[in-house]
Short mmCIF file of N, CA, C and O in Angstrom, two decimals:
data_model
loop_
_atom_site.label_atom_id
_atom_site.label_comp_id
_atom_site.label_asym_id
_atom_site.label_seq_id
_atom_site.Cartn_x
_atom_site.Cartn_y
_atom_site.Cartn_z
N UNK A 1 3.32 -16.09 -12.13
CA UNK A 1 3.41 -15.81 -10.72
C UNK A 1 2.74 -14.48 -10.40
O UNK A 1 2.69 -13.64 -11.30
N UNK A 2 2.20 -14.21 -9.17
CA UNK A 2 1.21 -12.79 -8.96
C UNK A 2 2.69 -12.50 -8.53
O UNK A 2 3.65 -13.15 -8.09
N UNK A 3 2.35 -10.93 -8.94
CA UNK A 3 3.43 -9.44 -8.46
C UNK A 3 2.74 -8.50 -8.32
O UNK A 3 1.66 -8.29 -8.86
N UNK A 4 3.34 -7.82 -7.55
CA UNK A 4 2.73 -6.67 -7.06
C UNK A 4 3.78 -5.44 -7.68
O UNK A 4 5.00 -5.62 -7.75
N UNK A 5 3.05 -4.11 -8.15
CA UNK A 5 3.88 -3.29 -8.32
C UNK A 5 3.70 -2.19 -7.86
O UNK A 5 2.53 -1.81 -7.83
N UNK A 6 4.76 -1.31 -7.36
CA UNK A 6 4.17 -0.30 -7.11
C UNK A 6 4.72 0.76 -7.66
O UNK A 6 5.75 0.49 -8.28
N UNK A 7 4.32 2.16 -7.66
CA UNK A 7 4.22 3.38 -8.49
C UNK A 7 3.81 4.85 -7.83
O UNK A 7 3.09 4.91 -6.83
N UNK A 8 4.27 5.86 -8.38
CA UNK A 8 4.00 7.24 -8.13
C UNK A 8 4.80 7.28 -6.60
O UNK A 8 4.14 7.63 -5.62
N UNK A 9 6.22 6.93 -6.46
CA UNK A 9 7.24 7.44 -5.21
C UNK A 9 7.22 8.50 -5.75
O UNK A 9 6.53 8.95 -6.67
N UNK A 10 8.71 9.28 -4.63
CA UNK A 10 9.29 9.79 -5.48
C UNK A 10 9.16 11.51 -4.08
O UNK A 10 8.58 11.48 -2.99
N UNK A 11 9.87 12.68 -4.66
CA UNK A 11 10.14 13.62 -3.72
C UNK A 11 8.95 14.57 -3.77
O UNK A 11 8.35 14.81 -4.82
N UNK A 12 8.58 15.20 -2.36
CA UNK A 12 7.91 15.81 -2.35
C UNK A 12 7.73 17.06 -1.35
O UNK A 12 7.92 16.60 -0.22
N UNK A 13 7.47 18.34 -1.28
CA UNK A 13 7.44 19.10 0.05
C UNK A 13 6.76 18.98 0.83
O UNK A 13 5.63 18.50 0.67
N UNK A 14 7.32 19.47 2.15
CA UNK A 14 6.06 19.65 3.25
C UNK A 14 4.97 19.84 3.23
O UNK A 14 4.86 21.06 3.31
N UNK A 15 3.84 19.32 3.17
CA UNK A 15 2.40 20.34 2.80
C UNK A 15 1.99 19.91 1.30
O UNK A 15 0.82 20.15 0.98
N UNK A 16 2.75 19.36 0.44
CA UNK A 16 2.24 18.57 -0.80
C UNK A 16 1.63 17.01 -0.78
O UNK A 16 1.60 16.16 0.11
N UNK A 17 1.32 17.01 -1.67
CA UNK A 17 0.28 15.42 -1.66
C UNK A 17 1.34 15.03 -3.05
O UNK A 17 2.03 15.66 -3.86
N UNK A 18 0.92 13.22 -2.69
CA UNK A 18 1.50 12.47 -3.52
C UNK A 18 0.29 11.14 -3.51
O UNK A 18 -0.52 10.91 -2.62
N UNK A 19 0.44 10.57 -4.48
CA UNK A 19 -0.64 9.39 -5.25
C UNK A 19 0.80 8.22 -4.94
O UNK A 19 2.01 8.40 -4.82
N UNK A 20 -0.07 7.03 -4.89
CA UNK A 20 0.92 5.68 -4.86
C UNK A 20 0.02 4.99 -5.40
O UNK A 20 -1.15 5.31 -5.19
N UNK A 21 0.38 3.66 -6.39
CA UNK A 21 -0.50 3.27 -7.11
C UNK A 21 0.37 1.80 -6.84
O UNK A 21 1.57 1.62 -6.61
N UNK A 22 -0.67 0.92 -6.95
CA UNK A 22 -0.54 -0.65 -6.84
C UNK A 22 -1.19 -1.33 -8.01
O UNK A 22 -2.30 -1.08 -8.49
N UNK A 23 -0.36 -2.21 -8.36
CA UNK A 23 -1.42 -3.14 -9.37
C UNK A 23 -0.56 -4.56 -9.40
O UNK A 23 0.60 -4.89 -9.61
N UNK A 24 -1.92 -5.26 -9.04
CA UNK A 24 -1.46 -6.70 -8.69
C UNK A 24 -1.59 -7.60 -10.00
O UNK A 24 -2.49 -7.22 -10.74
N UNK A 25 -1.06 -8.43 -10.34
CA UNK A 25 -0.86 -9.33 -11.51
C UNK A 25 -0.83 -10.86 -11.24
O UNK A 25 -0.74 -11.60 -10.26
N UNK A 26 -0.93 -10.95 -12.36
CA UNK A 26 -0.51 -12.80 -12.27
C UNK A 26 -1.87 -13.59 -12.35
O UNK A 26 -3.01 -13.22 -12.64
N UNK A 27 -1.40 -14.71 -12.03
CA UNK A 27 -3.26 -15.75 -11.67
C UNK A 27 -3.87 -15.83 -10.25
O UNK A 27 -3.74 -16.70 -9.39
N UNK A 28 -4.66 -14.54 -10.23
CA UNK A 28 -4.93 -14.34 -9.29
C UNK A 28 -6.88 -15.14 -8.76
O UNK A 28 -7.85 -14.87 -9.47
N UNK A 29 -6.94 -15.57 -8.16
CA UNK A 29 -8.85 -16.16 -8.48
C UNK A 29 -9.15 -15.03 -7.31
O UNK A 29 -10.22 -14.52 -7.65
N UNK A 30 -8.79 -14.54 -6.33
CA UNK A 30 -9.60 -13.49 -5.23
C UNK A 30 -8.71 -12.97 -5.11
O UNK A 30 -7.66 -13.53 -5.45
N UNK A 31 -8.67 -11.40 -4.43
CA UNK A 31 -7.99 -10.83 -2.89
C UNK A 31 -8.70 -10.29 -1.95
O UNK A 31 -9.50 -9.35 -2.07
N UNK A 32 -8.59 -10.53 -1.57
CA UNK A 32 -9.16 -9.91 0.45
C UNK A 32 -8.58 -8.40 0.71
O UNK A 32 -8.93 -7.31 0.26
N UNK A 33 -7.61 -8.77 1.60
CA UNK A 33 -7.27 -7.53 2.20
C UNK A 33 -6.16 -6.83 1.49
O UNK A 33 -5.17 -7.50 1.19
N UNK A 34 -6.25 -5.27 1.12
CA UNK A 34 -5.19 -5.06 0.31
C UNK A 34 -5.06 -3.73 1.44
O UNK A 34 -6.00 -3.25 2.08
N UNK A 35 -3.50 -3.27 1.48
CA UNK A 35 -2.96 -2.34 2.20
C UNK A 35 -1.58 -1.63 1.75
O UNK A 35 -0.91 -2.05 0.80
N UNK A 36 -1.24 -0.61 2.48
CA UNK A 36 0.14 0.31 2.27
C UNK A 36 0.83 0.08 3.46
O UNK A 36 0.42 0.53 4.53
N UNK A 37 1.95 -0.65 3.36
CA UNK A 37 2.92 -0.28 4.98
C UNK A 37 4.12 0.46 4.15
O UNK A 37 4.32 0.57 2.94
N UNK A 38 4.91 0.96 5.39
CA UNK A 38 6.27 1.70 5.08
C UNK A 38 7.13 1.86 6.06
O UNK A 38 6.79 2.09 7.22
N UNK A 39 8.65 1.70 5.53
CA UNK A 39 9.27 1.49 6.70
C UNK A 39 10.56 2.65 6.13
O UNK A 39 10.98 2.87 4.99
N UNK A 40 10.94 3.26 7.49
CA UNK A 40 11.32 4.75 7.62
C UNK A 40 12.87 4.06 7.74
O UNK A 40 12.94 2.84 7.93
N UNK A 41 13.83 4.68 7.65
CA UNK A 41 15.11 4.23 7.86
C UNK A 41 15.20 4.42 9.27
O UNK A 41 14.78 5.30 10.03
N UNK A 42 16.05 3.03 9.49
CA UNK A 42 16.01 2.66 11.22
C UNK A 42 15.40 1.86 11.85
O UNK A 42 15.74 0.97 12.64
N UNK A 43 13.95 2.41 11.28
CA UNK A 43 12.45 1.71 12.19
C UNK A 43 12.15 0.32 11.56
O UNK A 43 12.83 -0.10 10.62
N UNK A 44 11.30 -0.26 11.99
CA UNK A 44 10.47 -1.59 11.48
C UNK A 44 9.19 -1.04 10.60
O UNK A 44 8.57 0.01 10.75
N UNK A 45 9.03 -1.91 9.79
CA UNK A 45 7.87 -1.71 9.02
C UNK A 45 6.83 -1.32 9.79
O UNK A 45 6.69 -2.05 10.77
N UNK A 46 5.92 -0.29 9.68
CA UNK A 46 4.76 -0.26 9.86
C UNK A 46 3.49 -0.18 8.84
O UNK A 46 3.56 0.08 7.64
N UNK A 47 2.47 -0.43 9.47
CA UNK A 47 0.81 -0.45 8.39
C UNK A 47 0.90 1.09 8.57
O UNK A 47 1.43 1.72 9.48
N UNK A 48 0.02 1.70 7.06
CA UNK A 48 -0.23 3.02 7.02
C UNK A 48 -1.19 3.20 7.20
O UNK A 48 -1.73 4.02 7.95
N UNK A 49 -1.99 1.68 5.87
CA UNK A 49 -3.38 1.87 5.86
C UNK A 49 -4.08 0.93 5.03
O UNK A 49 -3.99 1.02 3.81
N UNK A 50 -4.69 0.13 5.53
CA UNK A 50 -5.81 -1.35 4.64
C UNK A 50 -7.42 -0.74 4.47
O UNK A 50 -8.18 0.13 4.89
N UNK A 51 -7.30 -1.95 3.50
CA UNK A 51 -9.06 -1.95 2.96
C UNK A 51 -9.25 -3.17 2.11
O UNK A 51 -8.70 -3.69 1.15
N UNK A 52 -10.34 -3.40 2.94
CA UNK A 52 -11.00 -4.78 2.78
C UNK A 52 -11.57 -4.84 1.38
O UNK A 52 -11.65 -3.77 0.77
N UNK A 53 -11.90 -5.73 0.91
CA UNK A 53 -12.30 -6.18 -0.04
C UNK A 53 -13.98 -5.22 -0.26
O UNK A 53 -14.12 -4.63 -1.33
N UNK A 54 -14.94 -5.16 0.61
CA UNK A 54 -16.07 -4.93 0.88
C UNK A 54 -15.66 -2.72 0.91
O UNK A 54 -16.54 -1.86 0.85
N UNK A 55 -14.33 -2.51 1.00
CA UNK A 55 -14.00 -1.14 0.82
C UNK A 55 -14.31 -0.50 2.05
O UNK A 55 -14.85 0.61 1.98
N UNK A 56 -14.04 -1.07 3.28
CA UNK A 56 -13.86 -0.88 4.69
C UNK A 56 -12.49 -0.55 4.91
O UNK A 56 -11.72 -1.50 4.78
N UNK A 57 -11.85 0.88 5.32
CA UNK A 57 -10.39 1.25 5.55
C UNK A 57 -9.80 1.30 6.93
O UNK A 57 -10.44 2.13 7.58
N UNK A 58 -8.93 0.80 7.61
CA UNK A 58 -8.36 1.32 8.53
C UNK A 58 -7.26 2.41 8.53
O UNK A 58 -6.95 2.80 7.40
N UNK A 59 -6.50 3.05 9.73
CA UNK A 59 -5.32 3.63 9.17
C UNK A 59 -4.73 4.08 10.37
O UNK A 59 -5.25 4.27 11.47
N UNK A 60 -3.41 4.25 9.93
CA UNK A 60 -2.43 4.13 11.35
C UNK A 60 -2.99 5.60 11.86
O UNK A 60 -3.17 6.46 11.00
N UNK A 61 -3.29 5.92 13.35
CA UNK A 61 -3.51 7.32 13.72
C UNK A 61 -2.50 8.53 13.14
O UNK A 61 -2.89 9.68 12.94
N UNK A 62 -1.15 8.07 12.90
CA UNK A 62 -0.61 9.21 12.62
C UNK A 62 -0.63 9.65 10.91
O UNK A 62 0.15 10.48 10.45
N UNK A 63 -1.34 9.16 10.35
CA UNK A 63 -1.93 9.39 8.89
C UNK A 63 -3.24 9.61 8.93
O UNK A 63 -3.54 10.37 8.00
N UNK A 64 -4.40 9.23 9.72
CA UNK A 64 -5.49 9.36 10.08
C UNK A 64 -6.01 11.45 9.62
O UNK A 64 -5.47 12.44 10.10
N UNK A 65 -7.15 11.41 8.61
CA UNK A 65 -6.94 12.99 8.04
C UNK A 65 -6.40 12.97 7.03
O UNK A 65 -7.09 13.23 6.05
N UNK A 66 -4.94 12.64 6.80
CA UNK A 66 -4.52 13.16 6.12
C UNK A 66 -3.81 12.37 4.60
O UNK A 66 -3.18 12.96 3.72
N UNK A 67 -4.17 10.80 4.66
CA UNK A 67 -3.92 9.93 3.88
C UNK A 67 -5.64 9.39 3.79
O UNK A 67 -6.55 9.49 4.61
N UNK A 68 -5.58 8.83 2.45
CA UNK A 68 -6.90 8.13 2.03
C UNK A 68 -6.51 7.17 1.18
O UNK A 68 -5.74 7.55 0.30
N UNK A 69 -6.92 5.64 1.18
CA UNK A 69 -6.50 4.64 0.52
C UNK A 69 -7.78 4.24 0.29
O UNK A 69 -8.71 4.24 1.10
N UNK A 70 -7.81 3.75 -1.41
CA UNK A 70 -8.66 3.09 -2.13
C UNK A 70 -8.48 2.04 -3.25
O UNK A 70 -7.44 2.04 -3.91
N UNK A 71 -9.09 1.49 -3.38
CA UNK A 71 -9.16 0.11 -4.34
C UNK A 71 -10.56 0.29 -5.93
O UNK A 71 -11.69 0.69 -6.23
N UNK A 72 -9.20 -0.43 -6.45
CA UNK A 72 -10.09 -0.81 -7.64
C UNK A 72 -10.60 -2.24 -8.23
O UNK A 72 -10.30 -2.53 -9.39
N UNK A 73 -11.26 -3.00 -7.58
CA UNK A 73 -11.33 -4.27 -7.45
C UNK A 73 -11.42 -4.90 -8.90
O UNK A 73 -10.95 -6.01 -9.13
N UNK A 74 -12.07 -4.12 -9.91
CA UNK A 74 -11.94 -4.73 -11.39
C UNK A 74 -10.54 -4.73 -12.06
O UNK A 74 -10.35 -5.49 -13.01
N UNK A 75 -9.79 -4.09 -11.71
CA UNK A 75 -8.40 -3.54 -11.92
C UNK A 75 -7.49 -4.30 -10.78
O UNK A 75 -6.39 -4.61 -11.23
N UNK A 76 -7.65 -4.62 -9.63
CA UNK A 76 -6.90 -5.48 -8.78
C UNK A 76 -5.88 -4.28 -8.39
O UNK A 76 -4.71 -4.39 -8.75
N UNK A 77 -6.21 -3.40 -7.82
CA UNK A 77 -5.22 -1.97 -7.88
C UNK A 77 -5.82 -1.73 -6.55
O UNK A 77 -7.01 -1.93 -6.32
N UNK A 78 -4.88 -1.24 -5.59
CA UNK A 78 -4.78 -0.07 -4.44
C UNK A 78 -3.80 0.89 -4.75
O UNK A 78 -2.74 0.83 -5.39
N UNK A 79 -4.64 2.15 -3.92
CA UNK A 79 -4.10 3.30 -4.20
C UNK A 79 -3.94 3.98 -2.79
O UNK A 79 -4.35 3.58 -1.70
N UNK A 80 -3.33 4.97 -3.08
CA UNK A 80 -3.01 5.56 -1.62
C UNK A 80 -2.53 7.14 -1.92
O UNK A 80 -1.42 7.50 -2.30
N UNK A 81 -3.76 8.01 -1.61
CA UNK A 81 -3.99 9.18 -1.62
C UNK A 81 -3.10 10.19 -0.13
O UNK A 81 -3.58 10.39 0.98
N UNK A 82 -1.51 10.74 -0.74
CA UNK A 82 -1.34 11.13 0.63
C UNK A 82 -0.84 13.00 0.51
O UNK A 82 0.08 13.61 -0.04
N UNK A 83 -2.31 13.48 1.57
CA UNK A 83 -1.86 14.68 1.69
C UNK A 83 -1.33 15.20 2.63
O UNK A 83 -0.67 14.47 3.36
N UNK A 84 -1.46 16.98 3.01
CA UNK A 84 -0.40 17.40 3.97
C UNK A 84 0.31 16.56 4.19
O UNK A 84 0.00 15.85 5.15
N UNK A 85 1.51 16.24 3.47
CA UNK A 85 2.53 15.46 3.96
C UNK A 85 3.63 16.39 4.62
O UNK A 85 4.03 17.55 4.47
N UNK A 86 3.97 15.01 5.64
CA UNK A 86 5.34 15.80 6.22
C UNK A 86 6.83 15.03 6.05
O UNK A 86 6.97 14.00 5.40
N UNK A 87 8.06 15.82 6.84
CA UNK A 87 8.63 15.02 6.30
C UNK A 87 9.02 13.71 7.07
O UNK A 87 9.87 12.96 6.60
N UNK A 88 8.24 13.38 8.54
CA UNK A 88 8.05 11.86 8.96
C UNK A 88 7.76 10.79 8.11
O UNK A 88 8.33 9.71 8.25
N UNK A 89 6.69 11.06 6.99
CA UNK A 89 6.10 10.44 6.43
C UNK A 89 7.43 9.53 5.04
O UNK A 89 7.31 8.39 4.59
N UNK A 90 8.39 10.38 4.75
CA UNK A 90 9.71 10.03 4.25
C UNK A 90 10.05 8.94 4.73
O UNK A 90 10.56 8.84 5.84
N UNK A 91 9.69 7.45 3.55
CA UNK A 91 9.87 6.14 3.95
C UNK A 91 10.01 5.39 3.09
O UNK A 91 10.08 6.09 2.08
N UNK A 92 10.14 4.02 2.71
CA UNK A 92 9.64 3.33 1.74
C UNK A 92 8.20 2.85 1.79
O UNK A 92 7.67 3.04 2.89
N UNK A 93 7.67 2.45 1.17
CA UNK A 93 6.19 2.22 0.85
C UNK A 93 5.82 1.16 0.39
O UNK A 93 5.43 1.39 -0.75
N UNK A 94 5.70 -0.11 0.68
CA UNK A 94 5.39 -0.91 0.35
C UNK A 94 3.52 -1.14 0.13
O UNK A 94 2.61 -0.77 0.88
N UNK A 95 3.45 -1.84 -1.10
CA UNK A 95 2.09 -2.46 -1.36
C UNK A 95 2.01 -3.94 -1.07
O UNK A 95 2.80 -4.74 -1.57
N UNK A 96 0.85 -4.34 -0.12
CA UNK A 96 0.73 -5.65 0.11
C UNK A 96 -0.49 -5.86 -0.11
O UNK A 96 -1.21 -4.94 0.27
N UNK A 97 -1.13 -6.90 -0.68
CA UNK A 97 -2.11 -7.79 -0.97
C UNK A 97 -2.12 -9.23 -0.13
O UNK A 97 -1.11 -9.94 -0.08
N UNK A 98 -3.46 -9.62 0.58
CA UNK A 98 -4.14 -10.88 1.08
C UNK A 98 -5.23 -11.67 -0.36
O UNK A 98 -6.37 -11.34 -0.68
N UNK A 99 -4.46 -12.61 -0.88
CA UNK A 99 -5.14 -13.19 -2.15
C UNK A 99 -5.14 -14.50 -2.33
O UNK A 99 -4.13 -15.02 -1.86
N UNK A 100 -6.06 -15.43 -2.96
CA UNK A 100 -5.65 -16.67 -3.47
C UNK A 100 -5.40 -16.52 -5.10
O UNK A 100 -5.90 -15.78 -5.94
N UNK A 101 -4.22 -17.74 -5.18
CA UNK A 101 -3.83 -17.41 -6.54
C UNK A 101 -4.98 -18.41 -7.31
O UNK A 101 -5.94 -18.93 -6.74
N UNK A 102 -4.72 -18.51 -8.40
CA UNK A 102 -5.77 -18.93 -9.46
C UNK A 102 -5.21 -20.63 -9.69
O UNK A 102 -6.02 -21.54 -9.89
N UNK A 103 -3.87 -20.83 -9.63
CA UNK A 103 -2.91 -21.94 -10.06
C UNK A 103 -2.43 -22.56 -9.04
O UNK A 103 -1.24 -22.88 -8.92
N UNK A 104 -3.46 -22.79 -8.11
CA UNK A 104 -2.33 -23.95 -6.66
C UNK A 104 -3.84 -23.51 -5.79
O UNK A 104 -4.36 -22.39 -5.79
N UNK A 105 -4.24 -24.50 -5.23
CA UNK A 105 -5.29 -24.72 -4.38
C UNK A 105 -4.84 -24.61 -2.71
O UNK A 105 -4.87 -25.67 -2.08
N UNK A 106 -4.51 -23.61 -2.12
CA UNK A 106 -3.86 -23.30 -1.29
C UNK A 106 -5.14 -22.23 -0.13
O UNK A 106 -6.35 -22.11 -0.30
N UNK A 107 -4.59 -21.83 0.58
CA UNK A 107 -5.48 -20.45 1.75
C UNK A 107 -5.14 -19.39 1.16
O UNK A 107 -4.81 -19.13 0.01
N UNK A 108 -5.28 -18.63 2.37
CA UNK A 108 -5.22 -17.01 2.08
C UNK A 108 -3.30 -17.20 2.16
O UNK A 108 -2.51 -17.77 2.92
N UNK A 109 -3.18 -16.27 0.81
CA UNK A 109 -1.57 -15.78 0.96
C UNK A 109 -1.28 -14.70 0.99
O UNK A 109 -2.23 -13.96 0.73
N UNK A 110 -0.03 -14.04 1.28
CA UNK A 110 0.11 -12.76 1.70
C UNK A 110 1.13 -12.24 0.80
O UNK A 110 2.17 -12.86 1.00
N UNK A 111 1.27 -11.19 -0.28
CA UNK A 111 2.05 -11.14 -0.98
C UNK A 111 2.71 -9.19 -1.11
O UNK A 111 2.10 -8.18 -0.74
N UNK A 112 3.71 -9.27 -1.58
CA UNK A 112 4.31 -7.58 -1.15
C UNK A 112 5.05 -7.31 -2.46
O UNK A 112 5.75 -8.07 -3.12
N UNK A 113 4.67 -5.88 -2.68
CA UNK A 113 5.67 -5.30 -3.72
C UNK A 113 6.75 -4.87 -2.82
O UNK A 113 6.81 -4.83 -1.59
N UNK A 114 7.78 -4.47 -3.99
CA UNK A 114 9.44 -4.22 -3.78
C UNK A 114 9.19 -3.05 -3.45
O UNK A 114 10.29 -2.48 -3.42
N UNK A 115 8.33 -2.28 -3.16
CA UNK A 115 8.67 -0.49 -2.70
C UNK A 115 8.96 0.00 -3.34
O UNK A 115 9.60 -0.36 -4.33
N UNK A 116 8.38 1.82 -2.81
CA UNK A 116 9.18 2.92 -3.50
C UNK A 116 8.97 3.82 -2.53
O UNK A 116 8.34 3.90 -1.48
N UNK A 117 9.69 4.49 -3.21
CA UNK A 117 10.51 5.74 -1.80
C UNK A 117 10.32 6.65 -2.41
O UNK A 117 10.59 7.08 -3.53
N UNK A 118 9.32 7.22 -0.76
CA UNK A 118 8.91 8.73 -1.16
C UNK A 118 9.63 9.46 0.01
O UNK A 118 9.76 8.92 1.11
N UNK A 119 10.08 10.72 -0.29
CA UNK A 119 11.28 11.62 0.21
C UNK A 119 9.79 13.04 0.23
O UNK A 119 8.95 13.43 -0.59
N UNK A 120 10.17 13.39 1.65
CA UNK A 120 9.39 14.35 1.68
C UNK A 120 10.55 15.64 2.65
O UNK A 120 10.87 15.65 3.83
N UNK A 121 10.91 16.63 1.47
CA UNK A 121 11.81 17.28 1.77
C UNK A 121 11.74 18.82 1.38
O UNK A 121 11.33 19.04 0.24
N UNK A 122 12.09 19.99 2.22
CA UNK A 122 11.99 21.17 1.64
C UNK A 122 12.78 20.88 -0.03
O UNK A 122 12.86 21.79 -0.84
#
């Protein structure tokens, strides 16, 4: 079965940077769109930040500057470069992938790691 995992949560100060690392598994034959959402206690999930297959990024304005997300397409890995952080940014973090699997002749599917929680705290 494809899984997604994700990596490098975890606490951090105001004004420090933190790395998040994704790596997708399983029988995978493509992925498309791979991205970071995160959802803050309280709120609904939001997108942080995608990138296309072709390595075209979008990103939510209020990370815009100061987060950078990239892919390793031989590796099946997104990453997510986040600096000046503040402590809004204190959420869970989910990794999601747009892929077809290798084992079932199906469309585009949409698949999510379990999160990790980054704490951005004096």
């Amino acid at each position: 079965q494809v899984q997604l995992v994700e990596s490098g949560g975890g606490l951090v100060q105001p004004g420090g940077s933190l790395k998040l690392s994704c790596a997708v598994s399983g029988s995978i034959f493509t992925i498309n769109r791979m991205g970071w959402y995160r959802r803050a206690l309280g709120e609904e999930r939001e997108l942080v930040a995608s990138i296309t297959s072709g390595g075209s990024a979008n990103y939510a304005d209020c990370v815009k500057g100061r987060f950078t997300i990239s892919r390793d397409n031989a590796k099946n890995a997104v990453y997510l470069f986040m600096n000046t952080m503040k402590p809004e940014d204190t959420a869970v973090y989910y990794c999601n992938a747009l892929l077809k699997s290798s084992t079932v002749i199906v469309g585009w599917q949409a698949y999510w790691g379990q999160g990790t929680q980054v704490t951005v705290s004096s």
